[in-house]
mmCIF file of C-alpha atoms and ligand atoms in Angstrom:
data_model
loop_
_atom_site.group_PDB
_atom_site.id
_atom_site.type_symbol
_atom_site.label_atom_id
_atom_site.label_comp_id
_atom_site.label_asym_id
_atom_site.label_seq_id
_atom_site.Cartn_x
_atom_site.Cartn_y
_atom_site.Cartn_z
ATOM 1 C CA UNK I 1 15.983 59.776 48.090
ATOM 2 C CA UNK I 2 14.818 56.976 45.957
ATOM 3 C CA UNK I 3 17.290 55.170 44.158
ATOM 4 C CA UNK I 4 17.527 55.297 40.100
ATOM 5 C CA UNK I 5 16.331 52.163 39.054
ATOM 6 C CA UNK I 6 17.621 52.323 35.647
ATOM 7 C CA UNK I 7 21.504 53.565 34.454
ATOM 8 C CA UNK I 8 21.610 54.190 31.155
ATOM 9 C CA UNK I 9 24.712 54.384 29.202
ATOM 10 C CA UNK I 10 24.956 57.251 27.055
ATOM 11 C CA UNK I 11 28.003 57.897 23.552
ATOM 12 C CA UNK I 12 29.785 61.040 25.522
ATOM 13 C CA UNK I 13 28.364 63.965 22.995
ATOM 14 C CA UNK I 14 27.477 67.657 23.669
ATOM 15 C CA UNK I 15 23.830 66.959 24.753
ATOM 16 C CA UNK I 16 24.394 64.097 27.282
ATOM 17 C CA UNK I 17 27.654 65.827 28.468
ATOM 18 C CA UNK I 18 24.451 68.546 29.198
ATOM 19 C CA UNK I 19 22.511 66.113 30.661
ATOM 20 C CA UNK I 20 25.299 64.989 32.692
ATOM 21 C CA UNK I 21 26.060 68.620 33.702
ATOM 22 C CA UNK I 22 22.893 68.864 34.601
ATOM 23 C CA UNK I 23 22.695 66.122 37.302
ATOM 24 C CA UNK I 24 25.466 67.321 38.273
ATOM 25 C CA UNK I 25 24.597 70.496 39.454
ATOM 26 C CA UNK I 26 21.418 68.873 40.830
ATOM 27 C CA UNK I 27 23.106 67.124 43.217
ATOM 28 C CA UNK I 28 23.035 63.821 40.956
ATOM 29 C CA UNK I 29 26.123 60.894 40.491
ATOM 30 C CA UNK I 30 27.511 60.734 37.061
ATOM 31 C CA UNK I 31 30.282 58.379 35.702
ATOM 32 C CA UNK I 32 32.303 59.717 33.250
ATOM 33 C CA UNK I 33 35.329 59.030 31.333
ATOM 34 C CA UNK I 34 38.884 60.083 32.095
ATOM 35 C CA UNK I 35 42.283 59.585 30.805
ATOM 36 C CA UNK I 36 43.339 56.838 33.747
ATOM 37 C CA UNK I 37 40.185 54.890 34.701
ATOM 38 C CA UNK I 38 36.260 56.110 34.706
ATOM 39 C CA UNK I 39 35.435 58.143 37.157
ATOM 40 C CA UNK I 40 31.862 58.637 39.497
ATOM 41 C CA UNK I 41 31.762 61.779 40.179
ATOM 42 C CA UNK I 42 29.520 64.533 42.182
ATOM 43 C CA UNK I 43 29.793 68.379 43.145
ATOM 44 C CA UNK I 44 32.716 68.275 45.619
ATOM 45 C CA UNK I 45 31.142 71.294 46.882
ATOM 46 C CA UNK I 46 27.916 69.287 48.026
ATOM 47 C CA UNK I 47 28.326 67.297 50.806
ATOM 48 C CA UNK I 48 24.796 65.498 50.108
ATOM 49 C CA UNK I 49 25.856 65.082 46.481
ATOM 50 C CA UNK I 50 29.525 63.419 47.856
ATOM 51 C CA UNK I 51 27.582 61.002 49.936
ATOM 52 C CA UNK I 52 25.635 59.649 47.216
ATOM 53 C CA UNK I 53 29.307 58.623 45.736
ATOM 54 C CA UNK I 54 29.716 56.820 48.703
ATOM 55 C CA UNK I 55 26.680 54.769 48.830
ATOM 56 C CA UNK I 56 26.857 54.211 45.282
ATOM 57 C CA UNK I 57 30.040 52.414 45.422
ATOM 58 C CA UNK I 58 29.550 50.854 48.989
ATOM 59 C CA UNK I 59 32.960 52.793 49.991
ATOM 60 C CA UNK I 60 34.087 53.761 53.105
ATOM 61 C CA UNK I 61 33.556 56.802 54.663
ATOM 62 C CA UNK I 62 37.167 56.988 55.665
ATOM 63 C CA UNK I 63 38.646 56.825 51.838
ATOM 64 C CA UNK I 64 38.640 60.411 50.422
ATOM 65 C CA UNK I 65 37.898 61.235 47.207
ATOM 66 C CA UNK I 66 40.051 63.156 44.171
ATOM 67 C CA UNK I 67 38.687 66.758 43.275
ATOM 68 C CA UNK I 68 38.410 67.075 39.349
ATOM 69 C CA UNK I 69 39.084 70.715 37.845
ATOM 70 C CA UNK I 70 38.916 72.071 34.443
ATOM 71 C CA UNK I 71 40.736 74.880 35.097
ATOM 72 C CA UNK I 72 43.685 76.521 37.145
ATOM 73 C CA UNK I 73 41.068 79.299 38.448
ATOM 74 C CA UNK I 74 39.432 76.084 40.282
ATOM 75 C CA UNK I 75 42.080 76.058 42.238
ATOM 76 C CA UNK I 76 41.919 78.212 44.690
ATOM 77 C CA UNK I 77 38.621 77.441 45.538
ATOM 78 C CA UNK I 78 39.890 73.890 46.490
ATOM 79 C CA UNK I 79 43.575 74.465 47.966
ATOM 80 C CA UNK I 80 44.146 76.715 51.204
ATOM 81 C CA UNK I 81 47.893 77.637 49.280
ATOM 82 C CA UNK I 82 49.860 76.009 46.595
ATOM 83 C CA UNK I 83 53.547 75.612 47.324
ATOM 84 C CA UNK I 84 56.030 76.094 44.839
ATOM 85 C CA UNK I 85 57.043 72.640 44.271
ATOM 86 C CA UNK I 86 53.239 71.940 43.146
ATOM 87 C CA UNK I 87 53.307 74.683 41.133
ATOM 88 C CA UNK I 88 56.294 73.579 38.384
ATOM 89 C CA UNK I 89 54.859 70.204 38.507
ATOM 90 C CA UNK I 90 50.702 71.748 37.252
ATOM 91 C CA UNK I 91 53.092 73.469 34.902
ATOM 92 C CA UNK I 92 54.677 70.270 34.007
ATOM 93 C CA UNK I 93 52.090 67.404 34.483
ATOM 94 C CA UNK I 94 48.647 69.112 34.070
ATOM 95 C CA UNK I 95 46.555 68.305 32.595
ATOM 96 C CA UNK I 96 47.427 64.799 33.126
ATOM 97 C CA UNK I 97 47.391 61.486 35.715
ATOM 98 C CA UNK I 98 48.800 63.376 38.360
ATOM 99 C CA UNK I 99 47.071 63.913 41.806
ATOM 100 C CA UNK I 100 48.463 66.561 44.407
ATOM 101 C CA UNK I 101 47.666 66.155 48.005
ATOM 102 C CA UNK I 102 47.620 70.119 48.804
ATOM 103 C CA UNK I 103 45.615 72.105 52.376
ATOM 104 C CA UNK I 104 41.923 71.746 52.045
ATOM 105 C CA UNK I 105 39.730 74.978 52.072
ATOM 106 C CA UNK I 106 36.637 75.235 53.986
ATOM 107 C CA UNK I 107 34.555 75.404 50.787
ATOM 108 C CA UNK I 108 35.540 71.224 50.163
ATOM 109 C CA UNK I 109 33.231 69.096 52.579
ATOM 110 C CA UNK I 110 35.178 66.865 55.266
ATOM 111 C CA UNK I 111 33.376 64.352 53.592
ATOM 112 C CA UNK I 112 35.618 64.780 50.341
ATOM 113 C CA UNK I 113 38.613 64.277 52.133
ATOM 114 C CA UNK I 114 37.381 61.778 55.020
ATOM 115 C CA UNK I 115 38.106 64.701 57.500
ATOM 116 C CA UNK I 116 41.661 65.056 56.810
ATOM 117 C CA UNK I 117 42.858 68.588 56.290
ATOM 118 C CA UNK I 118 43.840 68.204 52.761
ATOM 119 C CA UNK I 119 42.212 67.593 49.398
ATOM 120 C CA UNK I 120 43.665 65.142 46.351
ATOM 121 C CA UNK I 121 43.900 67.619 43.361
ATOM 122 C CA UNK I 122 43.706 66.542 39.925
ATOM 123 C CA UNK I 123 43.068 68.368 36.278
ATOM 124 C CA UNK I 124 42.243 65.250 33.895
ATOM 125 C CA UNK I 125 43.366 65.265 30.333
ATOM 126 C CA UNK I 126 40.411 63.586 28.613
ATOM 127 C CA UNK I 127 38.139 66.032 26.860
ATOM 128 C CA UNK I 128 35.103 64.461 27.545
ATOM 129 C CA UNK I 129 36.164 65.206 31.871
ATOM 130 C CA UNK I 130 36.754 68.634 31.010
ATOM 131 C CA UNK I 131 33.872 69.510 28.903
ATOM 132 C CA UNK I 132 31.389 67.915 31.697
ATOM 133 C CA UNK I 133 33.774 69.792 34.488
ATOM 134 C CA UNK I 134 33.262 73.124 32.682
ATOM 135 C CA UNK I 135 29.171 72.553 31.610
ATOM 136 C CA UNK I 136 28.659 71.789 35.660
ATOM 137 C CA UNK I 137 30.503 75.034 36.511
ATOM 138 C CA UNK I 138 32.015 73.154 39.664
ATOM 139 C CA UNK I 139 34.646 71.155 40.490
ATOM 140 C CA UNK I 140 33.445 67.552 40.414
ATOM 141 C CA UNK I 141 34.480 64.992 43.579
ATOM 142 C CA UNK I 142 35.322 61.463 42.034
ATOM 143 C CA UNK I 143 36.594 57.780 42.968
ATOM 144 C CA UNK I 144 36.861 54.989 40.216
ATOM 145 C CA UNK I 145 33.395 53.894 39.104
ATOM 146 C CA UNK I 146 33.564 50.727 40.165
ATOM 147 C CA UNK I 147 32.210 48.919 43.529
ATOM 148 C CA UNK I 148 34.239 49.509 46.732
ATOM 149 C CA UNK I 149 37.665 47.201 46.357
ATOM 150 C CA UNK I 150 36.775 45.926 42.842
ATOM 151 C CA UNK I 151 38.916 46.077 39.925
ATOM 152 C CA UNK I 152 38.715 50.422 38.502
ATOM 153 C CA UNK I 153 36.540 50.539 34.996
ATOM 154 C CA UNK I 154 38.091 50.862 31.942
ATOM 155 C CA UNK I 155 34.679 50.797 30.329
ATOM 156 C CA UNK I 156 31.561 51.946 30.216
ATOM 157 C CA UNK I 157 30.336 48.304 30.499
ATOM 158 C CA UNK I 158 32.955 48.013 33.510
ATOM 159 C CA UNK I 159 30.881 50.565 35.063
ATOM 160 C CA UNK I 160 27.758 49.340 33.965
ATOM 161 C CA UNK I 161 28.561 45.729 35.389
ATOM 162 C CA UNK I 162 29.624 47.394 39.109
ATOM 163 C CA UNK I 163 27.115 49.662 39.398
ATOM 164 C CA UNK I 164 23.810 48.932 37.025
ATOM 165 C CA UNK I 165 20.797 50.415 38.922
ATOM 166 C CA UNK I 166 22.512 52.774 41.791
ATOM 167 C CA UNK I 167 23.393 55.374 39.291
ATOM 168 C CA UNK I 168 21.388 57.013 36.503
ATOM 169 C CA UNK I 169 23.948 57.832 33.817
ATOM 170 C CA UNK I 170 27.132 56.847 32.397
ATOM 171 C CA UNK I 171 28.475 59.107 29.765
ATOM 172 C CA UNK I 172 30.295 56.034 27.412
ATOM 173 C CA UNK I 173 34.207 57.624 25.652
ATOM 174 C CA UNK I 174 35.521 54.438 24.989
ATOM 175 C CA UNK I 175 38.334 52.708 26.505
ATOM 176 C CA UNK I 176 40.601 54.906 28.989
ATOM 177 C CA UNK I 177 43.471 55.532 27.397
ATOM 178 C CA UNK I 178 46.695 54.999 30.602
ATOM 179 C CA UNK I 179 44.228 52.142 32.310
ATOM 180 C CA UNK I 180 45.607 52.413 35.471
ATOM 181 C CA UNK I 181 44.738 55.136 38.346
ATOM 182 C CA UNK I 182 46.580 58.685 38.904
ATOM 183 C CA UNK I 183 49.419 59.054 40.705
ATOM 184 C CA UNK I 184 49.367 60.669 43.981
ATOM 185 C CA UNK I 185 52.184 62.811 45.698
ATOM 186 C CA UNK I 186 51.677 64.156 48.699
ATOM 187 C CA UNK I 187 53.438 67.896 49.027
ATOM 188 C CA UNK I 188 52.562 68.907 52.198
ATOM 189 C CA UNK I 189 56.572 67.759 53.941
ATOM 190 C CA UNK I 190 58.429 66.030 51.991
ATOM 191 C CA UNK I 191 57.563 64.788 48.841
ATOM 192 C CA UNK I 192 55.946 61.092 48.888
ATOM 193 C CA UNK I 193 54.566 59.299 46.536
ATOM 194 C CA UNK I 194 51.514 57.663 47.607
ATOM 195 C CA UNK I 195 50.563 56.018 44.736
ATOM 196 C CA UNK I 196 52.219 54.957 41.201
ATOM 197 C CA UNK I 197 50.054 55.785 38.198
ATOM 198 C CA UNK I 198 50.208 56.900 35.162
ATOM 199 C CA UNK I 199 53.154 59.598 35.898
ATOM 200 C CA UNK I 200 55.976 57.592 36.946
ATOM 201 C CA UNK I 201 58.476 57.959 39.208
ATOM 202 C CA UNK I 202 61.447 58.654 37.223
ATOM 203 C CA UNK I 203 59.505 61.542 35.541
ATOM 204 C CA UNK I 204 58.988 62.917 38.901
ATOM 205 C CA UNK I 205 62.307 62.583 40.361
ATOM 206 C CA UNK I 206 63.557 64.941 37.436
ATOM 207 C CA UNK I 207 61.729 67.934 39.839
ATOM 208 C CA UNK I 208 61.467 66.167 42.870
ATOM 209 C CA UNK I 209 65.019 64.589 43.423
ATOM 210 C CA UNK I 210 63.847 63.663 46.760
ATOM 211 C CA UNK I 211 61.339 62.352 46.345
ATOM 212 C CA UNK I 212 60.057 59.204 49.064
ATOM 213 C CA UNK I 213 58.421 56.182 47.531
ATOM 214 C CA UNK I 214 55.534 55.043 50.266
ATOM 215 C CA UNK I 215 55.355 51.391 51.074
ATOM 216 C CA UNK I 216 51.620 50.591 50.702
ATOM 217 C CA UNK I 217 50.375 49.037 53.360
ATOM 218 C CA UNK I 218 50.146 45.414 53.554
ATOM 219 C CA UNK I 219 48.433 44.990 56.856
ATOM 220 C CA UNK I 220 44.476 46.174 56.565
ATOM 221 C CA UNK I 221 44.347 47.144 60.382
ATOM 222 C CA UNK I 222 47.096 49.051 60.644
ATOM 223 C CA UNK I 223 45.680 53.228 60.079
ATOM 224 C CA UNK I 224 45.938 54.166 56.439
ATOM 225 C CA UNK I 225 48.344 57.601 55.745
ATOM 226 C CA UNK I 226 45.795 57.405 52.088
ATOM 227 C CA UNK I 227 42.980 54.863 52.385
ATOM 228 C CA UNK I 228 43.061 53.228 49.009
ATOM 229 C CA UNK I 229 46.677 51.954 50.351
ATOM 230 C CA UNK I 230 44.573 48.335 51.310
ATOM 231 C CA UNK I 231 46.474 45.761 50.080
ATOM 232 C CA UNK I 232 43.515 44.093 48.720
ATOM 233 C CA UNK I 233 42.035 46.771 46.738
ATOM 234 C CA UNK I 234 41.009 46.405 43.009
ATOM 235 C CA UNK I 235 40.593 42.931 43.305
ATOM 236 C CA UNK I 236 38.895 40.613 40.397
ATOM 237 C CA UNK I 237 36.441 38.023 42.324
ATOM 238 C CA UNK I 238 39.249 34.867 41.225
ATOM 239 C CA UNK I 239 41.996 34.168 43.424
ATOM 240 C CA UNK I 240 45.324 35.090 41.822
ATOM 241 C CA UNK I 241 48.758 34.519 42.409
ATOM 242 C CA UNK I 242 51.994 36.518 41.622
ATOM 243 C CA UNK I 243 55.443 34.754 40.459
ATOM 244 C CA UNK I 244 58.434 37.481 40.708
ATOM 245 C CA UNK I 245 61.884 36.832 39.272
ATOM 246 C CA UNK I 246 63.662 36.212 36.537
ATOM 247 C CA UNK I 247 61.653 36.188 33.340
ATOM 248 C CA UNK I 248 62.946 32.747 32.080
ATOM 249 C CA UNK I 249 62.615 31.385 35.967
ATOM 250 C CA UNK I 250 58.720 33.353 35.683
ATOM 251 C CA UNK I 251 57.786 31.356 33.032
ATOM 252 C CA UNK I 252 59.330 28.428 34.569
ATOM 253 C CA UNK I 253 56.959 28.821 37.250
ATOM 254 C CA UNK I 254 54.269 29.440 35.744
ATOM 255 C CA UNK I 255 54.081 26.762 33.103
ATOM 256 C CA UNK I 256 54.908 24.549 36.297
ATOM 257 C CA UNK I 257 52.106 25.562 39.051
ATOM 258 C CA UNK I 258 49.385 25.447 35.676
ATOM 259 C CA UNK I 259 50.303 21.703 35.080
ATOM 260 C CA UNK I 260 50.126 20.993 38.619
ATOM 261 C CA UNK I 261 46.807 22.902 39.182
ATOM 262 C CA UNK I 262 45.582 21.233 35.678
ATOM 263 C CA UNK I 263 46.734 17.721 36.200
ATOM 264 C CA UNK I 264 44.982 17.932 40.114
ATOM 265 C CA UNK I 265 41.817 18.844 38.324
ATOM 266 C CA UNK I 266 41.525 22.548 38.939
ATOM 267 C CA UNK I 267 40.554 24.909 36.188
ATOM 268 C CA UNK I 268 43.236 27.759 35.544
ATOM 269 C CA UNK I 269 43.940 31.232 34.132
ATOM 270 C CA UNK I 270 46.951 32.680 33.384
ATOM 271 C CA UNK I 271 47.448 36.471 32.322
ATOM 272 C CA UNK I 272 50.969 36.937 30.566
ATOM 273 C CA UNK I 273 52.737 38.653 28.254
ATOM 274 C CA UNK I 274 52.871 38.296 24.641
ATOM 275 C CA UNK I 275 56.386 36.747 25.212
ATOM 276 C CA UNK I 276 55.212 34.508 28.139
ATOM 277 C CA UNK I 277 51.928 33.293 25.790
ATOM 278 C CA UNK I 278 54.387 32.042 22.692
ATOM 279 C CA UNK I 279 56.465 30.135 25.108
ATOM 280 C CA UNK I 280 53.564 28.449 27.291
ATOM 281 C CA UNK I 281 52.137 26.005 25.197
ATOM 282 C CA UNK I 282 48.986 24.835 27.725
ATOM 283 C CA UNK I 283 45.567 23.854 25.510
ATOM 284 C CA UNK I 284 42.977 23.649 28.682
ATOM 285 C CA UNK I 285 44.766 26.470 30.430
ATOM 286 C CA UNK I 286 42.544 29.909 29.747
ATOM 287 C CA UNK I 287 45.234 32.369 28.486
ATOM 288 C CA UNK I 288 44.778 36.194 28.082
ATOM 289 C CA UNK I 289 47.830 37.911 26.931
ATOM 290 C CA UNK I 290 48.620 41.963 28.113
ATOM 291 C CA UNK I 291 50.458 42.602 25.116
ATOM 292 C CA UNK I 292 54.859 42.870 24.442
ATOM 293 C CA UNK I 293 56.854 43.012 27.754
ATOM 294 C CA UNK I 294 58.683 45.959 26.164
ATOM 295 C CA UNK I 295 55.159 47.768 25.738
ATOM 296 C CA UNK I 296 54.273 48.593 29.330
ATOM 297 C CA UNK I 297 51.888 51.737 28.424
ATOM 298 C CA UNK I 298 49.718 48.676 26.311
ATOM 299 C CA UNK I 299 49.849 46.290 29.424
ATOM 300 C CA UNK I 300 48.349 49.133 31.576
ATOM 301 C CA UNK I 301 45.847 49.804 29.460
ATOM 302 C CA UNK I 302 45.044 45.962 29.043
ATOM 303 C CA UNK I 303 45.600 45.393 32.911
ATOM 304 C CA UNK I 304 42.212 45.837 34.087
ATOM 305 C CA UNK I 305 40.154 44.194 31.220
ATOM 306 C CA UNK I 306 41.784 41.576 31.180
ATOM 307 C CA UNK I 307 41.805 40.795 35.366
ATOM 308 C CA UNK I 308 37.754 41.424 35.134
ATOM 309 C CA UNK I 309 37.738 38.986 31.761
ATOM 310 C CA UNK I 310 38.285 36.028 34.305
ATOM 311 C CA UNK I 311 35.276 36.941 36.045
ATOM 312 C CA UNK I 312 33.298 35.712 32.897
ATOM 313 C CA UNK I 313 32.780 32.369 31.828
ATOM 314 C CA UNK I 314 34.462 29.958 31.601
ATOM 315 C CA UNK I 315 35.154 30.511 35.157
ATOM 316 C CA UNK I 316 38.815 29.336 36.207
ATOM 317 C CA UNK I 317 39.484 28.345 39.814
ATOM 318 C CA UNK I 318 43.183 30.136 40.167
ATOM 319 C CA UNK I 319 44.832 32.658 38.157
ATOM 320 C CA UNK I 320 48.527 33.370 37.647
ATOM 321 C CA UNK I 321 50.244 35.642 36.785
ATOM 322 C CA UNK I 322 53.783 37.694 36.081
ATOM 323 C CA UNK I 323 54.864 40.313 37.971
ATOM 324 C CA UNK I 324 56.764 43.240 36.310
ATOM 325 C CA UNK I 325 59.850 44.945 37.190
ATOM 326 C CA UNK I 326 59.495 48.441 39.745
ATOM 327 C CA UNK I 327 60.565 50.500 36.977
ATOM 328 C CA UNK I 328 58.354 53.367 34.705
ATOM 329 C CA UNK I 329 55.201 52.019 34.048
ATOM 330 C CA UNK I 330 55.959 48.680 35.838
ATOM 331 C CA UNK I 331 56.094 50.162 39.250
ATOM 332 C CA UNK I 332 52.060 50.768 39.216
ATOM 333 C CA UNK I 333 51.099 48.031 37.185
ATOM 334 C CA UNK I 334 53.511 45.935 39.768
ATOM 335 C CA UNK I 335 51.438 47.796 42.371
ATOM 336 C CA UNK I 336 47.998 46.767 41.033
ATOM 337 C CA UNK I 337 48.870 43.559 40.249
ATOM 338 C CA UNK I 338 49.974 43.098 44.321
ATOM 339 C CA UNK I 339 46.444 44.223 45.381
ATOM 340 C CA UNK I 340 44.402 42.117 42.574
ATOM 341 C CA UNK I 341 46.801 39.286 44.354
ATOM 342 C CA UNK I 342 46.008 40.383 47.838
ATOM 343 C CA UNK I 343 49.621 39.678 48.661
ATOM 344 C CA UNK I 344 50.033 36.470 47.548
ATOM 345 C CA UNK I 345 52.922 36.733 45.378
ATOM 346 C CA UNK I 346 55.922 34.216 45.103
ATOM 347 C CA UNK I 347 59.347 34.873 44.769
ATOM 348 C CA UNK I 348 61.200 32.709 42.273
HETATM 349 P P1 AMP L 401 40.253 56.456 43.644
HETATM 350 O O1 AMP L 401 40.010 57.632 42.763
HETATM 351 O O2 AMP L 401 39.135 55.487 43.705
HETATM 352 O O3 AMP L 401 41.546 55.828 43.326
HETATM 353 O O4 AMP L 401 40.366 57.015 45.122
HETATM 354 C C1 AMP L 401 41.085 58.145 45.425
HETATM 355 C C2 AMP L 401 42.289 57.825 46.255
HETATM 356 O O5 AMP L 401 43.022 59.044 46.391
HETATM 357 C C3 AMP L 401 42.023 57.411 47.685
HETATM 358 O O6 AMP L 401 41.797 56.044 47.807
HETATM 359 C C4 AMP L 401 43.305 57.847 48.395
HETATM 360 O O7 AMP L 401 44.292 56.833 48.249
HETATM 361 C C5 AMP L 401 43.751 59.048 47.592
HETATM 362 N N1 AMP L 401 43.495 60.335 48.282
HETATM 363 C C6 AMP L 401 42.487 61.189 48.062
HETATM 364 N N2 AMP L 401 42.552 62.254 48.875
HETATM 365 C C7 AMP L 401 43.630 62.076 49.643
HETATM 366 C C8 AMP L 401 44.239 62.830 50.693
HETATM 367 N N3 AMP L 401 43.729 63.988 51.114
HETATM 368 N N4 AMP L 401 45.343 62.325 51.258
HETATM 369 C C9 AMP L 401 45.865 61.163 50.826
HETATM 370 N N5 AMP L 401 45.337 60.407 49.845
HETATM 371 C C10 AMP L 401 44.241 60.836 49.260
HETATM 372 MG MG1 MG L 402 39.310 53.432 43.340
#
């Protein structure tokens, strides 16, 4: 097979969308940008192609991957039937950050859907994800770009930092707009919700009024109903820790465990909200704020960055950070924020 030894990182314009096609549809890895996080993505129709995602990322065989169309017609090819209930929310949602979990066709490979009989759906917004979709003329498999249980890219140079030499291109649109992952419903019984993103649940419940909200696992032995549902899953390399509670008592907390940590020696990080950052007044502390509380679409977007800006130096030895209320927005970046803290989140 021989792996690429160089990735190059190319501004996402008509001829390197071509190139990208191109690789594409010979059985080549591509990451690309979407709407929610960049994506690596391969022929979902070629099961060689698919496995290449795999080793690429170091990822499991037994986490399945989201299908990527351009276009409604795609459908079919991809989905066995498509109930009602799917079809007024593709009316509603698509294209957007919404993933359906609909009956696989024979024409997906197991290895897309980690042998499960159904497929994760998804028609991304971002033009530069369509335009490759549509120049490849098939639908297009994809996971986050990033290395198995790392932080997902919002960057090229995310993507570029995870996966340097095990991929040959990345097609470079800037910063993804929502920052956080798709959500996922499942509407194959009754409608769960597998994963919070960048549709929330409130929208949702408006045609889904029963809609089930799925605990994510919290126990990494017990089987997964969506792999991806590890509690520690994107991850930054620094060990961080979650305060939950009142905001005042939050920043209580906080400002309290980073003198503590400080005065004992320890080198610390906190990530905060523009609110939070006026109020804690810390010198040696490094401080990275998300942006307003009241701005939860900006504190998405900012999530990721600024969880992987801790892996640079200077290196910190703990990070803290708020938690946000379940709500909108808050319920996924709540969600991500439980994972980058494997857990370890204290009530206040
Ligand atoms: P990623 O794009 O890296 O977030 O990975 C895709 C995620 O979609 C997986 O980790 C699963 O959580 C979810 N997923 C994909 N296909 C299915 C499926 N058939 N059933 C349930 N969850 C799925
Ligand atoms: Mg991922």
């Amino acid at each position: 097979m021989g792996e690429p030894a160089l990735t190059r990182i190319l501004p996402a314009d008509q001829p390197s969308i071509a190139q990208a096609a191109a690789l594409i549809r010979a059985g080549e890895v591509v990451a690309f940008p979407t709407e929610t996080v960049y994506g690596l993505g391969a022929n979902a129709l070629d099961a060689a192609a698919v496995a290449k995602i795999f080793a690429a990322k170091g990822r499991p065989s037994n986490d399945p991957l989201i299908v990527h169309i351009a276009d409604l017609d795609q459908l079919a090819l991809i989905a066995k039937h498509v109930p009602d209930s799917a079809a007024v929310l593709i009316e509603a949602f698509w294209a957007g950050p919404l993933t359906l979990i609909l009956p696989r066709t024979a024409a997906i490979p197991s290895l897309v859907s980690a042998g499960l009989p159904t497929v994760g759906v998804r028609m991304p917004a971002h033009p530069v994800a369509q335009a490759l979709i549509r120049a490849a003329g098939v639908p297009i498999a994809a996971p986050s770009a990033n290395r198995f249980a790392h932080t997902s890219p919002t960057t090229a140079q995310h993507v570029y930092d995870d996966l340097n030499g095990t991929i040959p291109l990345i097609l470079d649109g800037g910063a993804t707009h929502y920052g956080v992952e798709s959500t996922i419903l499942d509407l194959s019984g009754t409608p769960r919700l597998l994963r919070p993103g960048g549709i929330t649940a409130e929208e949702l419940r408006f045609w889904l009024p029963d809609l089930q909200i799925v605990e994510r696992h919290n126990d990494d032995a017990q089987p997964m109903i969506a792999p991806g549902m590890l509690l520690k899953h994107y991850a930054p390399t620094v060990p961080l820790t979650l305060f939950e509670g009142e905001p005042s008592a939050v920043r209580q907390a906080l400002r309290d465990r980073a003198e503590a940590l400080l005065a004992a020696g320890q080198r610390v990080g906190l990530l905060l909200t523009a609110e939070d950052a006026a109020e804690i007044d810390l010198p040696t502390a490094r401080i990275v704020s998300l942006g307003s509380q009241s701005d939860l679409p900006t504190i998405a977007r900012h999530l990721y960055s600024a969880l992987r800006s801790f892996e640079q130096p200077p290196l910190v030895d703990h990070l803290l950070a708020r938690s946000f209320p379940a709500q909108g927005l808050g319920l996924a970046i709540r969600d991500r924020l439980m994972r980058a803290a494997a857990g370890h989140m204290e009530i206040v």
